[in-house]
mmCIF file with all atom_site columns, C-alpha atoms in Angstrom:
data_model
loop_
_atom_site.group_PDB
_atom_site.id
_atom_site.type_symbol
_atom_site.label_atom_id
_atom_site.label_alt_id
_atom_site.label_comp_id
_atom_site.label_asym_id
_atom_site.label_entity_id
_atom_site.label_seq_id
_atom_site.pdbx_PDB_ins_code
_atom_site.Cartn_x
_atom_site.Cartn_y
_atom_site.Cartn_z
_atom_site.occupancy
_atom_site.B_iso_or_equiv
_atom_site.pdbx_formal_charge
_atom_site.auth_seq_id
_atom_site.auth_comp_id
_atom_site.auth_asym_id
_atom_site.auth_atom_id
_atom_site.pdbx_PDB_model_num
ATOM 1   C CA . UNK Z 1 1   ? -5.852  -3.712  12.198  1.00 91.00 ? 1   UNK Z CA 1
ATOM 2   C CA . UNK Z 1 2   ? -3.421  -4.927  14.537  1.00 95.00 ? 2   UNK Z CA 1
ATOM 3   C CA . UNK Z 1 3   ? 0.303   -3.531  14.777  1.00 97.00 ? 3   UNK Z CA 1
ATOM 4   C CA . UNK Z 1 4   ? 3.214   -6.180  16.307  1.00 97.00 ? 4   UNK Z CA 1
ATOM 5   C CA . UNK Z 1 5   ? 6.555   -6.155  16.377  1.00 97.00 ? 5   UNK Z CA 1
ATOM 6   C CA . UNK Z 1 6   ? 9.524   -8.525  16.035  1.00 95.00 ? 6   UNK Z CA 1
ATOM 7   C CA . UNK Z 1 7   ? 13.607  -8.341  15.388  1.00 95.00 ? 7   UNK Z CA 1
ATOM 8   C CA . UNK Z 1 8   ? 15.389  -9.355  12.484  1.00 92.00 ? 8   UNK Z CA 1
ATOM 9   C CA . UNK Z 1 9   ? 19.290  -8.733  11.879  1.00 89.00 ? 9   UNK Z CA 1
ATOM 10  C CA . UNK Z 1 10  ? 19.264  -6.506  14.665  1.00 91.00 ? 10  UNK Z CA 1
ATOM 11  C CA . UNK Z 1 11  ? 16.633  -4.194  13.840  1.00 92.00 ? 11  UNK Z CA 1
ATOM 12  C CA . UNK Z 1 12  ? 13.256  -3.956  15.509  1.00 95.00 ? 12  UNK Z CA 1
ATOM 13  C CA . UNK Z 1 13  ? 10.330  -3.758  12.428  1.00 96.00 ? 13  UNK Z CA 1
ATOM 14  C CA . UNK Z 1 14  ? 6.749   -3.631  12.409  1.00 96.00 ? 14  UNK Z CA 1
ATOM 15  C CA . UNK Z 1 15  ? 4.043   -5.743  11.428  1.00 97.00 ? 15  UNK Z CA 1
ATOM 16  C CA . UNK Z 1 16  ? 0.436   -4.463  10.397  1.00 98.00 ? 16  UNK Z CA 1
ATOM 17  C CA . UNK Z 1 17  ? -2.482  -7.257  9.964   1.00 98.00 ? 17  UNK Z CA 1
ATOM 18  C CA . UNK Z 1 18  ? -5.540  -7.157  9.048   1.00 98.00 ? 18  UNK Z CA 1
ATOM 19  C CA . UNK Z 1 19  ? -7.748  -10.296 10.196  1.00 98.00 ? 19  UNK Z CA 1
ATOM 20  C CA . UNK Z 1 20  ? -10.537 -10.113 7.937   1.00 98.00 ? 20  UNK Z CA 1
ATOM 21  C CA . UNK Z 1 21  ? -12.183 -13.590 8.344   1.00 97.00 ? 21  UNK Z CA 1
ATOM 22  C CA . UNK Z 1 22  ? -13.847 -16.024 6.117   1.00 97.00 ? 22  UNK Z CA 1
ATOM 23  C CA . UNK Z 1 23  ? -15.784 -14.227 3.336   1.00 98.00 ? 23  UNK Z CA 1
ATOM 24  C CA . UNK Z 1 24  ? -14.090 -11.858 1.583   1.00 98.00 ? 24  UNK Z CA 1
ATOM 25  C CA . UNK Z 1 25  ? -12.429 -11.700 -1.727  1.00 98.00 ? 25  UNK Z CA 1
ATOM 26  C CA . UNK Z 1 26  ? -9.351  -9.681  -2.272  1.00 98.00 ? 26  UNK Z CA 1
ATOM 27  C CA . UNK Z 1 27  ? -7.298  -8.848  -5.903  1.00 98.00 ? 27  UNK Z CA 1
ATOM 28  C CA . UNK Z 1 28  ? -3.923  -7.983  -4.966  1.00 98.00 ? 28  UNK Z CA 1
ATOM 29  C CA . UNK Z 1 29  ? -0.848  -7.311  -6.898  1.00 97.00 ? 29  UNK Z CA 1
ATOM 30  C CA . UNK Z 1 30  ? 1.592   -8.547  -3.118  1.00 97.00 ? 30  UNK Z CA 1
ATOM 31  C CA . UNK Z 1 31  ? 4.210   -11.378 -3.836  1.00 95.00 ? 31  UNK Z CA 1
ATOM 32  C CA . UNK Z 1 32  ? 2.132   -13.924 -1.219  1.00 97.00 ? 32  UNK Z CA 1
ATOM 33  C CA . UNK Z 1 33  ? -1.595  -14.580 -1.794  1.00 97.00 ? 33  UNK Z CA 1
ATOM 34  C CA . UNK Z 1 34  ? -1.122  -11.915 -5.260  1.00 97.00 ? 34  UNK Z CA 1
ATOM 35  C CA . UNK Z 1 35  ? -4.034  -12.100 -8.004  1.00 98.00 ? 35  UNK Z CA 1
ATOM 36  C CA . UNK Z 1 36  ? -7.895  -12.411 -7.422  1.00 98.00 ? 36  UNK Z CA 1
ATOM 37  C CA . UNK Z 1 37  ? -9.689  -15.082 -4.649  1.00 98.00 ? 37  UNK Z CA 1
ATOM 38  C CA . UNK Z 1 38  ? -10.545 -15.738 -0.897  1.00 98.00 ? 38  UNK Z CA 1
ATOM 39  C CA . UNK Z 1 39  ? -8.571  -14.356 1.233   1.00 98.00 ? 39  UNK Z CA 1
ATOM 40  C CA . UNK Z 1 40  ? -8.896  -13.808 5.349   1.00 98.00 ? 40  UNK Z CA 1
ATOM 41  C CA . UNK Z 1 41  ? -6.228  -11.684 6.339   1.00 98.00 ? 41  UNK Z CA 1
ATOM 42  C CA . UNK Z 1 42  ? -3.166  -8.889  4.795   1.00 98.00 ? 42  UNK Z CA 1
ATOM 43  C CA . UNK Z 1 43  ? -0.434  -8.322  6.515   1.00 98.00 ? 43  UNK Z CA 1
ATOM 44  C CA . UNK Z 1 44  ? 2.100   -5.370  5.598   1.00 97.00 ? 44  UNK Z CA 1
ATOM 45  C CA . UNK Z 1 45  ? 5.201   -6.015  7.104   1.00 96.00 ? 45  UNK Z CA 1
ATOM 46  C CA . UNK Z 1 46  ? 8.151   -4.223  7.574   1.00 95.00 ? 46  UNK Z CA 1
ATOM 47  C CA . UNK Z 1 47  ? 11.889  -5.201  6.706   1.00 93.00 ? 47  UNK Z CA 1
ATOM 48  C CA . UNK Z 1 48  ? 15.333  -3.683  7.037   1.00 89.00 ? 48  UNK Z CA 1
ATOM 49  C CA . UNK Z 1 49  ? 16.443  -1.546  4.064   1.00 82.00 ? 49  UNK Z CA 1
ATOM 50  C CA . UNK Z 1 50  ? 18.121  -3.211  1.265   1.00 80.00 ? 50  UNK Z CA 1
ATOM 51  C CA . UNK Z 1 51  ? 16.155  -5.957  1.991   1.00 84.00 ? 51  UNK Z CA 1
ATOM 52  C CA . UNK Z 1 52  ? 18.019  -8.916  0.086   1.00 83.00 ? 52  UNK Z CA 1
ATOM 53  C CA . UNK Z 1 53  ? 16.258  -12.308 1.145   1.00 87.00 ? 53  UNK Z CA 1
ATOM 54  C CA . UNK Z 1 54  ? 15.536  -13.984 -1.831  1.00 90.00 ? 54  UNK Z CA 1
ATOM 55  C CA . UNK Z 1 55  ? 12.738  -16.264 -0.398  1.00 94.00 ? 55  UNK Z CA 1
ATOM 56  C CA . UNK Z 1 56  ? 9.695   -13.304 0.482   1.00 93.00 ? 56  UNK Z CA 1
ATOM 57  C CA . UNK Z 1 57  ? 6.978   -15.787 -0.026  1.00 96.00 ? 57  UNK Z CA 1
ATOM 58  C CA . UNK Z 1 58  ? 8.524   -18.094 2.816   1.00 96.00 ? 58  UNK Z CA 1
ATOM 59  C CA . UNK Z 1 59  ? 9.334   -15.220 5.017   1.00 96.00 ? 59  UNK Z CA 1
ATOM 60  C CA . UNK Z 1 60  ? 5.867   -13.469 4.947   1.00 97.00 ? 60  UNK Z CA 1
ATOM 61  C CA . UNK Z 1 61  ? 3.731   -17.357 5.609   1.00 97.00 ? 61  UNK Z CA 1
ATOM 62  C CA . UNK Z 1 62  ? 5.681   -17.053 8.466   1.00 96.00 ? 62  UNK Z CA 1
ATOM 63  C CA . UNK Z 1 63  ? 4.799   -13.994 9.946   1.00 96.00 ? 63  UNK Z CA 1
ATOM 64  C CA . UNK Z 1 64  ? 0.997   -14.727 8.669   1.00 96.00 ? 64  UNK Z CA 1
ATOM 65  C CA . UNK Z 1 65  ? -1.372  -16.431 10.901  1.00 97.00 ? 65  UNK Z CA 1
ATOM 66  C CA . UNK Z 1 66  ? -1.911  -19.258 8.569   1.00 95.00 ? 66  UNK Z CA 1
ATOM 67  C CA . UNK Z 1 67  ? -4.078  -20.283 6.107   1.00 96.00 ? 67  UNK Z CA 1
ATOM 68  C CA . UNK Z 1 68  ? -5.218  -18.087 2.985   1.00 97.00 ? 68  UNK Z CA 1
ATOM 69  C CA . UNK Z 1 69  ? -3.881  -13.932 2.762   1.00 98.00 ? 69  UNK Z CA 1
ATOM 70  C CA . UNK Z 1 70  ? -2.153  -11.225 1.107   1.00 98.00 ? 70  UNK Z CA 1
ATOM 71  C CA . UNK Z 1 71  ? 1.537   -10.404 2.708   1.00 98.00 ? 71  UNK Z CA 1
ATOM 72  C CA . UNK Z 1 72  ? 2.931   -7.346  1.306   1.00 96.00 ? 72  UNK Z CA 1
ATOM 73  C CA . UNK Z 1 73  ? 6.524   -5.444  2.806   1.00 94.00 ? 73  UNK Z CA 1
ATOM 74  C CA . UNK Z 1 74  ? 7.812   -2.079  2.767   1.00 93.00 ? 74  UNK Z CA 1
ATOM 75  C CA . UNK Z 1 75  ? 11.172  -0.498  4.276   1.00 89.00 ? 75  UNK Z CA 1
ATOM 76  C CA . UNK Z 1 76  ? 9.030   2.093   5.475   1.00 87.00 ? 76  UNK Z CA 1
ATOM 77  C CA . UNK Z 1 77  ? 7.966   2.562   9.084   1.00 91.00 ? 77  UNK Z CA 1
ATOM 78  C CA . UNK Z 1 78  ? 4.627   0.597   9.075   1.00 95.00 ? 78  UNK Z CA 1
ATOM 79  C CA . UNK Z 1 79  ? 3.554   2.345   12.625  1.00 93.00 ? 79  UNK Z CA 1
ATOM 80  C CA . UNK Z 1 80  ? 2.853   5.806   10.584  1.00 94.00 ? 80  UNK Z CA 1
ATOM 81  C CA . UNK Z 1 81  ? 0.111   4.004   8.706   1.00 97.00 ? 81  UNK Z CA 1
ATOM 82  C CA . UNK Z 1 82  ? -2.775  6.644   7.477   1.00 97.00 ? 82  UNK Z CA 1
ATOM 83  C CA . UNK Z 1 83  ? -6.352  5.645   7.799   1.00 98.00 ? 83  UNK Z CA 1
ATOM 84  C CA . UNK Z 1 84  ? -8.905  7.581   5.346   1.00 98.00 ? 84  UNK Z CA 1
ATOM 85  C CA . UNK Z 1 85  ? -12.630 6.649   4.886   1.00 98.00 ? 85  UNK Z CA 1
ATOM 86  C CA . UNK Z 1 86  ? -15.541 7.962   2.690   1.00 98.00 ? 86  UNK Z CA 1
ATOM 87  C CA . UNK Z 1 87  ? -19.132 6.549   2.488   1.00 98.00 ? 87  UNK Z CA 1
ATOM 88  C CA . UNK Z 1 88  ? -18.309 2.932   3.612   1.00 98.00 ? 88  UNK Z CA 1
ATOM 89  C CA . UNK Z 1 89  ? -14.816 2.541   2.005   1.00 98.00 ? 89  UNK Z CA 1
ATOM 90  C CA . UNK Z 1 90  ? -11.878 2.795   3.918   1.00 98.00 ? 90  UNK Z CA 1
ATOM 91  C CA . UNK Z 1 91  ? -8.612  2.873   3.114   1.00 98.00 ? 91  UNK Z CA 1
ATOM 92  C CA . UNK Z 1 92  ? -5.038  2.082   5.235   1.00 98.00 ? 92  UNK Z CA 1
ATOM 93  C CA . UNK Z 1 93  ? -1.505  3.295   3.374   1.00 98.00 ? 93  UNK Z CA 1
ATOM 94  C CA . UNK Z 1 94  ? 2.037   2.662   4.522   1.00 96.00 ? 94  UNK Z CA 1
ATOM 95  C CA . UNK Z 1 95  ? 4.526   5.897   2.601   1.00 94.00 ? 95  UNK Z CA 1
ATOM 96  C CA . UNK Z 1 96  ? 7.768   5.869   1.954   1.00 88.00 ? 96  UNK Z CA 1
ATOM 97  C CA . UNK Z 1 97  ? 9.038   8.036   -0.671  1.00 87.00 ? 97  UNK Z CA 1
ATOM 98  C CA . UNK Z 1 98  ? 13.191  7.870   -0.596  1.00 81.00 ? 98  UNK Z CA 1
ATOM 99  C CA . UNK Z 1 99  ? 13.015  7.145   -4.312  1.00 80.00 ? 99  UNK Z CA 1
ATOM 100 C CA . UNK Z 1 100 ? 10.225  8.255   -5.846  1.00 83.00 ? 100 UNK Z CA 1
ATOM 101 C CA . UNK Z 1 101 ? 9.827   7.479   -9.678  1.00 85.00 ? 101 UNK Z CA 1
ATOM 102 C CA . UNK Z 1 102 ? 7.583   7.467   -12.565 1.00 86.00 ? 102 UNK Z CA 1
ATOM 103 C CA . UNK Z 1 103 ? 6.617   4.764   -14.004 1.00 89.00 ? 103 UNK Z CA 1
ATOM 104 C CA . UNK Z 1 104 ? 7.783   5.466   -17.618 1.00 91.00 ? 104 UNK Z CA 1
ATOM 105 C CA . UNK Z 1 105 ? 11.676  6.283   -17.775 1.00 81.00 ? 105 UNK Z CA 1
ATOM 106 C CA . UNK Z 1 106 ? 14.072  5.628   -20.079 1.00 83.00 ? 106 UNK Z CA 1
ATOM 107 C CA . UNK Z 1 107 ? 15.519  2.103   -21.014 1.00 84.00 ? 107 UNK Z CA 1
ATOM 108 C CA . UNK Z 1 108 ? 18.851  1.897   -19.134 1.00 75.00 ? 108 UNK Z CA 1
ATOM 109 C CA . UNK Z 1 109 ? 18.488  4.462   -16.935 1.00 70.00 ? 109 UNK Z CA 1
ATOM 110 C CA . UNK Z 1 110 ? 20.040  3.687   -13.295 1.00 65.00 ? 110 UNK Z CA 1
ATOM 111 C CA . UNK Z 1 111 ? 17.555  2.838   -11.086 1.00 60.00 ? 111 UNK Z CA 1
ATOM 112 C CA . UNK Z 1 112 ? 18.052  4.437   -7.512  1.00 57.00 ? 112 UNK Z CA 1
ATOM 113 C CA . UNK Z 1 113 ? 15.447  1.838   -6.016  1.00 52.00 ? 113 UNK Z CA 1
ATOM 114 C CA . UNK Z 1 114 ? 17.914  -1.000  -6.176  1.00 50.00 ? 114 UNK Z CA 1
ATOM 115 C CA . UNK Z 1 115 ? 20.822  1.215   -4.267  1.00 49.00 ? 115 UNK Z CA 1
ATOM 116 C CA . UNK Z 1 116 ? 22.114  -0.462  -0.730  1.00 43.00 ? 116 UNK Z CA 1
ATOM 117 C CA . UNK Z 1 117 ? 20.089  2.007   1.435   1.00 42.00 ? 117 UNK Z CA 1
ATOM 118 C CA . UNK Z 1 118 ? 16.147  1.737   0.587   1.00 47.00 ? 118 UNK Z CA 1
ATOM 119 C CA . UNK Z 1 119 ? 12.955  3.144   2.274   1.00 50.00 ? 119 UNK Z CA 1
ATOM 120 C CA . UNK Z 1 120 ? 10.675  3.664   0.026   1.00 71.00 ? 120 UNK Z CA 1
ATOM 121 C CA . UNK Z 1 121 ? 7.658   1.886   -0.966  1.00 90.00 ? 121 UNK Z CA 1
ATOM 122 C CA . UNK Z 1 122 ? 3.860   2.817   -0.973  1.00 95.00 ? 122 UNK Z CA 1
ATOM 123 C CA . UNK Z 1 123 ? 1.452   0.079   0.295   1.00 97.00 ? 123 UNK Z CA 1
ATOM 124 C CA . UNK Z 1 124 ? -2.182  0.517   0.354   1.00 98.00 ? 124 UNK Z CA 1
ATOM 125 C CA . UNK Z 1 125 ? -5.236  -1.814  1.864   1.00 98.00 ? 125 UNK Z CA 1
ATOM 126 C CA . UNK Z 1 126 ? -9.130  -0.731  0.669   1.00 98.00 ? 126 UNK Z CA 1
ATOM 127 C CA . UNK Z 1 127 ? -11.961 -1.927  1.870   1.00 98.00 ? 127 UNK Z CA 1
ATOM 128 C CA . UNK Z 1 128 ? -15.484 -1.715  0.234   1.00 98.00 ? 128 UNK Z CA 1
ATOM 129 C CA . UNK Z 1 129 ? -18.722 -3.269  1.960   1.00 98.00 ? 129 UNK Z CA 1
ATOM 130 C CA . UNK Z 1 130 ? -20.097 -4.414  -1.170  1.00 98.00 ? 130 UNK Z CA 1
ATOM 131 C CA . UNK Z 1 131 ? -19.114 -7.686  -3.753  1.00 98.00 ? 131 UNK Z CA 1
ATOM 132 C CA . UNK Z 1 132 ? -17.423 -6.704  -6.825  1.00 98.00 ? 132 UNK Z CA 1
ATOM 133 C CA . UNK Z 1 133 ? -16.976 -8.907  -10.402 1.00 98.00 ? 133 UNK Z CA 1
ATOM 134 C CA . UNK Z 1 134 ? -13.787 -9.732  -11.427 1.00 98.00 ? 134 UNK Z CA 1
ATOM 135 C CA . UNK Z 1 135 ? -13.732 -6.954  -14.266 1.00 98.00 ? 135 UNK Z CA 1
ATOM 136 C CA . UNK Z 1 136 ? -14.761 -4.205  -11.559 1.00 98.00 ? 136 UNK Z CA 1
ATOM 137 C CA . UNK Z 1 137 ? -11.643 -5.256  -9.078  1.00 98.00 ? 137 UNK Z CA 1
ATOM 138 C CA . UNK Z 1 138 ? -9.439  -4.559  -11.667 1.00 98.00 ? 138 UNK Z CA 1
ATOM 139 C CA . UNK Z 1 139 ? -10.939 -1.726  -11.938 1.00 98.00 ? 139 UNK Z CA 1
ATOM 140 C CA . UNK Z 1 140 ? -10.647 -0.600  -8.149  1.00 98.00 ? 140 UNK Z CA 1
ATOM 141 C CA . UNK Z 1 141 ? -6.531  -1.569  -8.773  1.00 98.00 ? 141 UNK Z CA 1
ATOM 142 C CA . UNK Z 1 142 ? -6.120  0.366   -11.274 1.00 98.00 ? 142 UNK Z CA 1
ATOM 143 C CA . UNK Z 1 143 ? -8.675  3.542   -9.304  1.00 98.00 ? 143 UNK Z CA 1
ATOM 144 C CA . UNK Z 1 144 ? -6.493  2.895   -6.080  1.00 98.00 ? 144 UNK Z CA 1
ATOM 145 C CA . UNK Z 1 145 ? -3.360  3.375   -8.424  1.00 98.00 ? 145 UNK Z CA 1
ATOM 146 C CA . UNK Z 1 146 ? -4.543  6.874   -10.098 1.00 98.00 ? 146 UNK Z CA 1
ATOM 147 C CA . UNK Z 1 147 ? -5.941  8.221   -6.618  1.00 98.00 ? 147 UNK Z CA 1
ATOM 148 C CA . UNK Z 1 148 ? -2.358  7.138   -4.990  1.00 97.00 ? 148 UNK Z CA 1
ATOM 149 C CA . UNK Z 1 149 ? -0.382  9.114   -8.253  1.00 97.00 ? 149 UNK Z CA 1
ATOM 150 C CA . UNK Z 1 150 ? -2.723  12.041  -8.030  1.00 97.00 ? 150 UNK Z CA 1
ATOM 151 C CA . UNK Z 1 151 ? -2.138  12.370  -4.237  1.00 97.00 ? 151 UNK Z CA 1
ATOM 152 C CA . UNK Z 1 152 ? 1.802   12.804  -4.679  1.00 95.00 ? 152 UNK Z CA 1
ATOM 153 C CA . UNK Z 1 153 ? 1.865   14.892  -7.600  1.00 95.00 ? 153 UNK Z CA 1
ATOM 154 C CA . UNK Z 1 154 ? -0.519  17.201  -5.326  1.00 96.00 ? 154 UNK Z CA 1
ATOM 155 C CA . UNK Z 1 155 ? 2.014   16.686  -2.825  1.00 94.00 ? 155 UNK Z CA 1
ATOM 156 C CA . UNK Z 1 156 ? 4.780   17.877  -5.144  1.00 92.00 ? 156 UNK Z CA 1
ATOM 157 C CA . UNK Z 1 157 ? 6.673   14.094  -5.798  1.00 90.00 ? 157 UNK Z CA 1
ATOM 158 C CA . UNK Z 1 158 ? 8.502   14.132  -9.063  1.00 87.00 ? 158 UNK Z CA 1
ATOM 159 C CA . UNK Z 1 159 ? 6.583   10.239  -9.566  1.00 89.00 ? 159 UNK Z CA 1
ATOM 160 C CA . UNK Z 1 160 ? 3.679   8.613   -9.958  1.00 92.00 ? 160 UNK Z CA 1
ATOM 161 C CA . UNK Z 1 161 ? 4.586   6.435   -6.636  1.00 92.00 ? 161 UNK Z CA 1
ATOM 162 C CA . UNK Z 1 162 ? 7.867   3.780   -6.203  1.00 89.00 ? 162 UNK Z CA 1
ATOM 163 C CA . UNK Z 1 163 ? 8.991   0.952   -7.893  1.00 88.00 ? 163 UNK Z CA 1
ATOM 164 C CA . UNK Z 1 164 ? 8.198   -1.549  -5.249  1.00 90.00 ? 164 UNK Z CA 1
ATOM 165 C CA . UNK Z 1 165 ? 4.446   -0.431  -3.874  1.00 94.00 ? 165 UNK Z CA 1
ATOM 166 C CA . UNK Z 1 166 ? 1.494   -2.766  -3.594  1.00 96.00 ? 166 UNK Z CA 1
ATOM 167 C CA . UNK Z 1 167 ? -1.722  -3.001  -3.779  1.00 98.00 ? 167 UNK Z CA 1
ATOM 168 C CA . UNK Z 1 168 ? -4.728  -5.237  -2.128  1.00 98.00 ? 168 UNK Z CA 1
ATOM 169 C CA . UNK Z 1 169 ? -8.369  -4.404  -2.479  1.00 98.00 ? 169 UNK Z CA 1
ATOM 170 C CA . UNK Z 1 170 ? -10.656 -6.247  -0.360  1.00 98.00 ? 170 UNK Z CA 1
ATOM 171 C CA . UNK Z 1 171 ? -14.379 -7.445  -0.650  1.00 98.00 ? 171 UNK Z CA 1
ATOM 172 C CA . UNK Z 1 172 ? -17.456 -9.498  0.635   1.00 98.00 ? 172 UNK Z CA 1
ATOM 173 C CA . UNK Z 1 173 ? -17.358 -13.021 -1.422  1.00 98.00 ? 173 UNK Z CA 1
ATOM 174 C CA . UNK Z 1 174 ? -20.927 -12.939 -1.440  1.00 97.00 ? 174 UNK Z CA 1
ATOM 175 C CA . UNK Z 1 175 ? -24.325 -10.708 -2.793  1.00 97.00 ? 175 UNK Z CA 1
ATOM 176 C CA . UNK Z 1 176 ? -24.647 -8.705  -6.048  1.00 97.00 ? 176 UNK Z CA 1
ATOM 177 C CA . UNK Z 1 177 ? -21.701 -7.976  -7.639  1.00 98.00 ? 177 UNK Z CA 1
ATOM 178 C CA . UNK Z 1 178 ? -20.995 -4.515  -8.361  1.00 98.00 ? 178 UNK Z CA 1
ATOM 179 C CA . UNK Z 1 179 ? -20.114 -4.330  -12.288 1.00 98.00 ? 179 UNK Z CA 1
ATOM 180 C CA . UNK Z 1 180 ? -18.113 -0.908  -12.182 1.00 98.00 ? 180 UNK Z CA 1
ATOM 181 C CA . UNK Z 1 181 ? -14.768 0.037   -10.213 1.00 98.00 ? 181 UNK Z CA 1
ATOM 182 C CA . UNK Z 1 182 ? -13.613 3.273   -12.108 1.00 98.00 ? 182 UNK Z CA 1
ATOM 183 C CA . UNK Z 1 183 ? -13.362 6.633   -10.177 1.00 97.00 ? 183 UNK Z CA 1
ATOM 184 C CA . UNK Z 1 184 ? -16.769 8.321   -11.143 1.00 97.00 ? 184 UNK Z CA 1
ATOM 185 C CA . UNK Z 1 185 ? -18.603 4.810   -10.798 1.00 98.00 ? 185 UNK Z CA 1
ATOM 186 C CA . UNK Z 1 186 ? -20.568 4.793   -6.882  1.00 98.00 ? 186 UNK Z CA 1
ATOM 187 C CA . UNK Z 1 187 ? -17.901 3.050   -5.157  1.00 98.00 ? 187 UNK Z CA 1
ATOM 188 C CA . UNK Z 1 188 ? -14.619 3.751   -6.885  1.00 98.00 ? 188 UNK Z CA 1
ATOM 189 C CA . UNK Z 1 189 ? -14.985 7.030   -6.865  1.00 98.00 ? 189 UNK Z CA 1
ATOM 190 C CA . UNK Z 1 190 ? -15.714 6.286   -2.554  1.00 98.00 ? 190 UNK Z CA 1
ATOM 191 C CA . UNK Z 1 191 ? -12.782 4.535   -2.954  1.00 98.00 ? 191 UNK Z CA 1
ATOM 192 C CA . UNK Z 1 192 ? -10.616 6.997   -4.924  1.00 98.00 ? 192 UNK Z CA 1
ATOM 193 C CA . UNK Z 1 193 ? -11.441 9.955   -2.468  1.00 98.00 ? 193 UNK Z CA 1
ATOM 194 C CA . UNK Z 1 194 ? -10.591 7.361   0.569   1.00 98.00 ? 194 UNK Z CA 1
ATOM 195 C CA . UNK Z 1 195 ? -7.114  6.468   -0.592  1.00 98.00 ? 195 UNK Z CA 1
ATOM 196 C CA . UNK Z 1 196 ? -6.301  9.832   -1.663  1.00 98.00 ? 196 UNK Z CA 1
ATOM 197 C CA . UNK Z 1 197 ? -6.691  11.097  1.274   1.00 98.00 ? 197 UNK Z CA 1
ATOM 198 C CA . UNK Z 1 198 ? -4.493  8.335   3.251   1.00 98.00 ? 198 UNK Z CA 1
ATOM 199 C CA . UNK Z 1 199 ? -1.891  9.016   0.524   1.00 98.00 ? 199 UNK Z CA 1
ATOM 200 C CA . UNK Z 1 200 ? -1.659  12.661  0.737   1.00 97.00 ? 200 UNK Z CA 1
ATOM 201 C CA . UNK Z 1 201 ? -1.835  12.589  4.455   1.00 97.00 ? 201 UNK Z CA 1
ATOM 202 C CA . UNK Z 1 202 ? 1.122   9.672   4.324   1.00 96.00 ? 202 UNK Z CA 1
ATOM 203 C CA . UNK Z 1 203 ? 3.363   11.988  1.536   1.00 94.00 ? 203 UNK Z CA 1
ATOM 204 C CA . UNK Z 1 204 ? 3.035   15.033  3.564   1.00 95.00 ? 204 UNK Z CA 1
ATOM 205 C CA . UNK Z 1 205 ? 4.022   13.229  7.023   1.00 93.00 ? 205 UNK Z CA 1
ATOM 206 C CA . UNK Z 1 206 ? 6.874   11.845  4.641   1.00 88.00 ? 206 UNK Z CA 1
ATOM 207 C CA . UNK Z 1 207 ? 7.619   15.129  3.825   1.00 87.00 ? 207 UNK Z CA 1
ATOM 208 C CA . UNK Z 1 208 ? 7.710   16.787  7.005   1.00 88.00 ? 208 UNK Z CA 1
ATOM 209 C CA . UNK Z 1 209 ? 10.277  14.386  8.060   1.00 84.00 ? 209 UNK Z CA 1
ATOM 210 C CA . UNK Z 1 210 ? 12.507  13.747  5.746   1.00 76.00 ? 210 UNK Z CA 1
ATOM 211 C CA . UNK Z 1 211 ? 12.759  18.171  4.758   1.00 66.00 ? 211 UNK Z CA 1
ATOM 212 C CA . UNK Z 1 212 ? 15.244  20.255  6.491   1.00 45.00 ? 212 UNK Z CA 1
ATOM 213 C CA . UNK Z 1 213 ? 14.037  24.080  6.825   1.00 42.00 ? 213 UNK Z CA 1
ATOM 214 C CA . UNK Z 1 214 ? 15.848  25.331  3.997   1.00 38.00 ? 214 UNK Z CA 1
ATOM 215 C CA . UNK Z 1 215 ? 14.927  22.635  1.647   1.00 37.00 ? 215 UNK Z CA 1
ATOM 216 C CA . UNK Z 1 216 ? 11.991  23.027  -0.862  1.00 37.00 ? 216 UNK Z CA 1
ATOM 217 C CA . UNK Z 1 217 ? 11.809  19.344  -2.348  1.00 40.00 ? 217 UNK Z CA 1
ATOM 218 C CA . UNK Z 1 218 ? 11.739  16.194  -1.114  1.00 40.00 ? 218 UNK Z CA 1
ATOM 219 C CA . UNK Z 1 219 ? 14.992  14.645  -1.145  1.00 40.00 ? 219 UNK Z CA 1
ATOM 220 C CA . UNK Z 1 220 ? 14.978  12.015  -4.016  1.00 38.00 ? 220 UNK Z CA 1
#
């Protein structure tokens, strides 16, 4: 993982990549290089609240190193990134939590996310040394996803994460496919235990900033 940095409208952002090479696969739910195939790098870039471009897929290629990845952003301060790893999986997040939400509310109801000031937004990166099917990557998503939620509601977030984060799980292209990605499978449950750990560790930094002494919440 390498960390850059650059200036845009004034304000001086990060940049996180990850130069994974030739030979990996990746499933990712990021607006550039989203959905399952080869992919040689992620990159997690910052951008200035109420970020309002309306051409993300441009912008990221061009802070990519070319050819095939995953670009992801986040509003948050991508320098506090959390590593966590458990028996060959490791896991990177990015955590913002200004507007925490679940992900069931109530048709209509305002939604804070889309309000001028934003940093917010949970990214996470997982590694696992070992090939995967199809099936069993969207099983990993959807493992990274519950170990993420149960990692702030241990942390004491009223949500099970933002509207805004992303996901990328990344794996060798080649030997025997693992058929199983759910937590108490051999390597999502790796998984699980690595990015719950880079999660909690991310919400409680969060936390520790954002909390004046007298408060007892997060601020929403």
């Amino acid at each position: 993982m390498r960390l850059t940095y650059r200036t845009e409208e004034g304000t001086r952002l990060g940049a996180l990549l990850w130069e994974f090479g030739p030979g990996w696969r990746m499933i990712s739910s990021a607006v550039l290089g989203g959905g399952i195939g080869e992919r040689a790098w992620v990159l997690n870039a910052q951008v200035v609240a109420g970020y309002a471009r309306m051409d993300p897929i441009e912008h990221l290629t061009s802070l990519g190193p070319g050819g095939a990845g995953v670009g992801m952003m986040t509003a948050a301060s991508v320098d506090r990134c959390v590593q966590a790893s458990d028996g060959g999986v490791d896991a990177w997040a990015t955590v913002g939590l200004r507007v925490p939400t679940w992900a069931a509310a109530p048709e209509g109801a305002p939604d804070p996310e889309l309000a001028p000031v934003r940093v917010g937004t949970v990214n996470i990166v997982t590694a696992l040394p070992v090939a995967m099917t199809d099936a069993a990557l969207v099983n990993l998503v959807m493992t990274v996803t519950e170990a993420k939620t149960q990692a702030l509601v241990e942390t004491g977030y009223a949500g099970t994460g933002t509207a805004s984060d992303a996901v990328c799980v990344a794996v060798p292209a080649d030997g025997t496919p693992e058929l199983f990605g759910g937590p108490r499978s051999e390597w999502g449950a790796r998984a699980a235990r690595a990015v719950h750990a880079a999660v909690r560790r991310g919400a409680e930094a969060w936390r520790t900033r954002h909390l004046s002494p007298s408060e007892d919440e997060p601020r929403p």
